[in-house]
Tab-separated table of C-alpha atoms in Angstrom:
chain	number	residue	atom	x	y	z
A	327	UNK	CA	58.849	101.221	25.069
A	328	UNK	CA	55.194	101.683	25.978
A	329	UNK	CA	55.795	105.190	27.298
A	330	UNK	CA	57.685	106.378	24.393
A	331	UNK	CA	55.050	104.913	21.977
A	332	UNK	CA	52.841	106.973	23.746
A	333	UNK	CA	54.960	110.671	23.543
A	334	UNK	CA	55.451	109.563	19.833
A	335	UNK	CA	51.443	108.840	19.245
A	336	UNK	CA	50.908	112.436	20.681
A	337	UNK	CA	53.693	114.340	18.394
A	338	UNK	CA	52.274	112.313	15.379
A	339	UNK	CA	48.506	113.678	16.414
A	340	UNK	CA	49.491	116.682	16.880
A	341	UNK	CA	51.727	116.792	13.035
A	342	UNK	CA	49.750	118.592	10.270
A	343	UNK	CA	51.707	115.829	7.871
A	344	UNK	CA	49.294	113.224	9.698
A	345	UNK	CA	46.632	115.254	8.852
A	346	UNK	CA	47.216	116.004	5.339
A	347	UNK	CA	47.839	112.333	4.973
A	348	UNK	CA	44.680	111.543	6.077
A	349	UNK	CA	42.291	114.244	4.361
A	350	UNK	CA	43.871	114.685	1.092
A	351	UNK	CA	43.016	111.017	-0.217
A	352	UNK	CA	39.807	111.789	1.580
A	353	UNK	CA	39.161	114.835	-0.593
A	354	UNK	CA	40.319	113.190	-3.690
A	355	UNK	CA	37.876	109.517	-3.103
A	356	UNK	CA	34.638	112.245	-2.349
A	357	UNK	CA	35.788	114.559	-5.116
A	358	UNK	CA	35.993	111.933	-7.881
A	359	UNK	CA	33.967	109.307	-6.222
A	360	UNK	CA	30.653	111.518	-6.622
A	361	UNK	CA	29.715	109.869	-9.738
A	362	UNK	CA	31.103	106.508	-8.761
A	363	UNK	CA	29.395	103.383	-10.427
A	364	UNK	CA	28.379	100.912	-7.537
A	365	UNK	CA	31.041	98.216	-9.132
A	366	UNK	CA	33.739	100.579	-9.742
A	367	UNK	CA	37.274	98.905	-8.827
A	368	UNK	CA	39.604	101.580	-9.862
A	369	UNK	CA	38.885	104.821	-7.765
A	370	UNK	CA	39.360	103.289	-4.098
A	371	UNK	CA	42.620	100.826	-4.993
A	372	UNK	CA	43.925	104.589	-6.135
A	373	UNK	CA	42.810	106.474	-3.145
A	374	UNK	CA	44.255	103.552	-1.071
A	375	UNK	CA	47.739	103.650	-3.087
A	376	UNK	CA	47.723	107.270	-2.513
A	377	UNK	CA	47.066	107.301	1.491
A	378	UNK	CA	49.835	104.751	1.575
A	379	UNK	CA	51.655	106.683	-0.198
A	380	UNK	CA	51.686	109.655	1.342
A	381	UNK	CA	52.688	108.261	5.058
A	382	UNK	CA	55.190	106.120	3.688
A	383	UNK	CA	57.138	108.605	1.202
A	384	UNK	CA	56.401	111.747	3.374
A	385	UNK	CA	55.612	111.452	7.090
A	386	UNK	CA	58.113	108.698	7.943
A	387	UNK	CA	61.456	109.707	6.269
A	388	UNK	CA	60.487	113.336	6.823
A	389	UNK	CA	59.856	112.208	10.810
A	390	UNK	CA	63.248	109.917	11.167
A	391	UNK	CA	65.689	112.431	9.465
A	392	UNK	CA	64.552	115.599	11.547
A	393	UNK	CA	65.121	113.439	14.771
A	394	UNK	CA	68.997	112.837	13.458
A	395	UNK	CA	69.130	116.622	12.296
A	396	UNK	CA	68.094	117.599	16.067
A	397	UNK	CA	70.578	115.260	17.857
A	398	UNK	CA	67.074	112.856	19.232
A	399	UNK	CA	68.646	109.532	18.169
A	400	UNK	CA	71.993	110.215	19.379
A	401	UNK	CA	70.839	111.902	22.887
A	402	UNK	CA	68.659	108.057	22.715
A	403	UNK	CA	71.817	106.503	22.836
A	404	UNK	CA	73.190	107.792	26.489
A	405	UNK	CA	70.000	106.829	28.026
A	406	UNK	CA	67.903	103.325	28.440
A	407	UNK	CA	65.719	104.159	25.689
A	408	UNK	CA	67.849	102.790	22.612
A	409	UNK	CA	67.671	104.890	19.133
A	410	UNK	CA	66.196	101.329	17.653
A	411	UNK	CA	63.452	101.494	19.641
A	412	UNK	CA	62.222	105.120	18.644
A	413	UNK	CA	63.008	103.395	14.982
A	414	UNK	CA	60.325	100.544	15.815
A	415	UNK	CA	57.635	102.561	17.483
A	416	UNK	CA	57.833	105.073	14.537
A	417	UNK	CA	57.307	102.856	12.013
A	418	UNK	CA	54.692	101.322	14.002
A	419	UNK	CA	52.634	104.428	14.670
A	420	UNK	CA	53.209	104.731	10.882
A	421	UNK	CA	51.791	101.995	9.984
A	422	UNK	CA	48.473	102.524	11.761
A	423	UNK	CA	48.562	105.767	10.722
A	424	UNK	CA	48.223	104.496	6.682
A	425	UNK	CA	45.488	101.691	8.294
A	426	UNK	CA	43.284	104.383	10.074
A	427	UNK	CA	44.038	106.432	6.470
A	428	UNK	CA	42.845	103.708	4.625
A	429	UNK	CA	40.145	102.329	6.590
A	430	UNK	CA	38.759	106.082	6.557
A	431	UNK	CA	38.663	105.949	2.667
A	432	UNK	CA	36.440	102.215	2.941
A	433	UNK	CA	34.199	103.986	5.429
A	434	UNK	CA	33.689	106.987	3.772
A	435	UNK	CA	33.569	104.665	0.055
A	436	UNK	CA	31.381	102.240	1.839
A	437	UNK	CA	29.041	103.999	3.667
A	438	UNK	CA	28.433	107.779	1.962
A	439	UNK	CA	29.262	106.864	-1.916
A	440	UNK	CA	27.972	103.522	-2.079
A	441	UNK	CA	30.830	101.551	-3.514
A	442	UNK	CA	31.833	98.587	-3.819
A	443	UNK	CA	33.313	96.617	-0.788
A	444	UNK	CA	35.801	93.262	-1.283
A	445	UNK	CA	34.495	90.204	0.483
A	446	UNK	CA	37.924	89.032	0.702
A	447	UNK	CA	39.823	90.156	3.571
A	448	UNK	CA	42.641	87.951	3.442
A	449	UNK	CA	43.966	88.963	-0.420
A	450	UNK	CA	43.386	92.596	1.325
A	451	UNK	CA	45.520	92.375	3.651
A	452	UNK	CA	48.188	90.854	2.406
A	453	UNK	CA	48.629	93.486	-0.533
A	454	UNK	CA	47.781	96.503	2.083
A	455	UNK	CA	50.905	94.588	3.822
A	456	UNK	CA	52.974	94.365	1.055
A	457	UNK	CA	52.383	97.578	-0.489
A	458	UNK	CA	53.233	99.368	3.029
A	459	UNK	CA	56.447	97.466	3.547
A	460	UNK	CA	57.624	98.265	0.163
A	461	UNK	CA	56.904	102.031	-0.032
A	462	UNK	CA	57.953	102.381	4.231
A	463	UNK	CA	61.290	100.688	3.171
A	464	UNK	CA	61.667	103.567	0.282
A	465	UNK	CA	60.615	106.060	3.114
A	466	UNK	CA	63.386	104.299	5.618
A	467	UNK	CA	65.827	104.344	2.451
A	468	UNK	CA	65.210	107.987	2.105
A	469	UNK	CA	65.377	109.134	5.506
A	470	UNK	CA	68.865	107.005	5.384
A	471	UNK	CA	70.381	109.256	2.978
A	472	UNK	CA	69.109	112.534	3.842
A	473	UNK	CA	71.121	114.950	5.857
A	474	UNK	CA	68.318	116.839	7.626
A	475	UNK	CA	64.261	116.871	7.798
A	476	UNK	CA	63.831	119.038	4.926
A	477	UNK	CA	65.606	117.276	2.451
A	478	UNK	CA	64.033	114.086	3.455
A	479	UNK	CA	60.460	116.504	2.696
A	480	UNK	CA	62.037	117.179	-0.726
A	481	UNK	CA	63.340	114.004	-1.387
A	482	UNK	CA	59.863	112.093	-0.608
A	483	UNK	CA	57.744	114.596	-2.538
A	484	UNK	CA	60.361	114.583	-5.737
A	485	UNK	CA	59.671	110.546	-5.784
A	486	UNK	CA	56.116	110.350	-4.769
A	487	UNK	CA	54.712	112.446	-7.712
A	488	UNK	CA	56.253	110.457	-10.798
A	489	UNK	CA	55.619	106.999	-8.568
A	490	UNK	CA	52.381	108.240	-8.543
A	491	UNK	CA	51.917	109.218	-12.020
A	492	UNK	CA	53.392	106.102	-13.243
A	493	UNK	CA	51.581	103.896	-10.935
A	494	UNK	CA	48.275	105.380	-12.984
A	495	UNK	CA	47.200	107.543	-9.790
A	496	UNK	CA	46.873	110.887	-11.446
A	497	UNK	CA	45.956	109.732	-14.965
A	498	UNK	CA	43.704	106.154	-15.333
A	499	UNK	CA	46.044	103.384	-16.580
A	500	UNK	CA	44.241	102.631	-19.498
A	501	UNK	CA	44.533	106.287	-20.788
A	502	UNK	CA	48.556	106.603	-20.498
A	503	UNK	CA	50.894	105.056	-23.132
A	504	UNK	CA	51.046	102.010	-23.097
A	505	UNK	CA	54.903	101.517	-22.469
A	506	UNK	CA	54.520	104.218	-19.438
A	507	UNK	CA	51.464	101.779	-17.528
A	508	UNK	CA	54.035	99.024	-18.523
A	509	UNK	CA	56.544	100.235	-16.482
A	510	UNK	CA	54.111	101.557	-14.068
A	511	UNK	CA	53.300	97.847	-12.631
A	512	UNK	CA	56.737	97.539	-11.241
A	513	UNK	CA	57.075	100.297	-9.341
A	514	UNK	CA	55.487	99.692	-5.968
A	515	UNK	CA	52.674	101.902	-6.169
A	516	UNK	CA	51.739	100.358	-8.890
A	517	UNK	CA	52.090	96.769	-8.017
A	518	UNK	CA	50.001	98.175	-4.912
A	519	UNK	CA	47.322	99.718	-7.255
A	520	UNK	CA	46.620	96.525	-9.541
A	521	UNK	CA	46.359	94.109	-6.210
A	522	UNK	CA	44.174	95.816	-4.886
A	523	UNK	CA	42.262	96.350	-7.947
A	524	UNK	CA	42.355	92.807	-8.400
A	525	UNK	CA	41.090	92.034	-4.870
A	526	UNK	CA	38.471	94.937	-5.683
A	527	UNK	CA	37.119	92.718	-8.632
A	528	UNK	CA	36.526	89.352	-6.566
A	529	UNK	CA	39.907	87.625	-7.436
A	530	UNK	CA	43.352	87.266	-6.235
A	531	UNK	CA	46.049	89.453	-6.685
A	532	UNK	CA	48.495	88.448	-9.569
A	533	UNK	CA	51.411	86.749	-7.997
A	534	UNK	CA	53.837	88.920	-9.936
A	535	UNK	CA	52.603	92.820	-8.368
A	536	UNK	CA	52.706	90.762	-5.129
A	537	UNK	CA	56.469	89.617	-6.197
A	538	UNK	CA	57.144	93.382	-7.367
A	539	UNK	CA	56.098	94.960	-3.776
A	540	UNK	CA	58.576	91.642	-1.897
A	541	UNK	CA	61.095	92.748	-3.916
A	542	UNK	CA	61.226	96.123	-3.097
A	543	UNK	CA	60.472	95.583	0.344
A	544	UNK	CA	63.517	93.434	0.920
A	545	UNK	CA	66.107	94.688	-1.127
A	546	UNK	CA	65.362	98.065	0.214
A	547	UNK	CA	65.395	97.430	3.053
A	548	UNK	CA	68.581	96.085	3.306
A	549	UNK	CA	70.146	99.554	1.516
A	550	UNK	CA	68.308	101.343	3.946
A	551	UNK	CA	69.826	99.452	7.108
A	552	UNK	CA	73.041	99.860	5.511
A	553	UNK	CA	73.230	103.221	4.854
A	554	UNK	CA	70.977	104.390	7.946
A	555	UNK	CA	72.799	106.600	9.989
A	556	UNK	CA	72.065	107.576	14.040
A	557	UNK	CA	74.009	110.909	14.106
């Protein structure tokens, strides 16, 4: 397990996808964030939704589906090295892929724009948690379903945009109609985007975004174990 984390950690550095998924929320926080307010609570929850995003709806279903489409996961299943452990490791390196995307955007916030930091670390990190798990299970889902790397591309960047839109990431919440931002708070981005904003301001996240991002997690999940495919 340790030595195939280790190939996989390479191929990942070495994926422009990785880098994109780093930089682009980058360039959007230093973009917008130049005339940042020292209190400001909205522009880094969105930057964060958006990193999360972007490894969670893009790199990992794109990843998993072009290893089925080349024949990686079944050759896995001849040798040792089962196909459920290239499953674990990937959605481990994920997963600190979307923390080292994220804790890029509070450096960068903290220490060159001057915003606002939480106190709370807890509240934090259970939304960050939640909010990965639910959009990595819509990433797993996807990757499930798609019949080769490309379409898994497609797939994730046909969902991300209006998820993102709705969740209030390209257009501020309070400036979208208000049935649209309704809906908005349960989709997972934007459950992610109002915890966070919450945890932003001082408080604790509303139990019901944190109930929205559970929900998906599990239940999709489960479709995406179901319908996963090796070969």
């Amino acid at each position: 397990m340790t030595k195939l984390a280790v190939v996989e950690l390479k191929l990942l550095v070495r994926e422009p996808g990785a880098v994109f998924s780093l930089l682009i929320p980058l360039f959007i926080l230093v973009v917008f964030g130049s005339s940042i307010e020292p209190g400001d609570t909205v522009l880094l929850p969105m930057a964060l939704a958006i990193a999360v995003g972007l490894v969670g709806l893009y790199m990992l279903p794109t990843t998993l589906a072009t290893y089925r489409e080349r024949g990686i996961l079944r050759r896995l299943s001849t040798t040792p090295v089962r196909p459920a452990n290239l499953l674990v490791v990937q959605v481990l390196l994920q997963l600190v892929l979307a923390l080292a995307a994220c804790g890029l955007l509070i450096a960068v916030a903290g220490a060159v724009l001057g915003a606002h930091l939480p106190t709370r670390v807890l509240p934090g990190a259970l939304t960050f948690l939640l909010g990965t798990a639910a959009m990595f299970a819509i990433g797993l889902l996807i990757a499930a379903l798609a019949p080769n790397g490309r379409s898994a591309n497609g797939i994730g960047v046909l969902l991300y945009f209006p998820l993102a839109y709705l969740a209030g990431l390209m257009q501020p919440a309070s400036q979208m109609p208000a049935i649209v931002a309704a809906v908005g708070e349960y989709t997972p981005m934007g459950a992610f985007r109002l915890s966070m904003q919450d945890v932003w301001a001082g408080g604790v996240p509303d139990p019901l975004p944190l109930g929205v991002m559970a929900a998906y997690a599990l239940v999709v999940s489960v479709l995406a174990a179901r319908f996963f495919r090796w070969e």
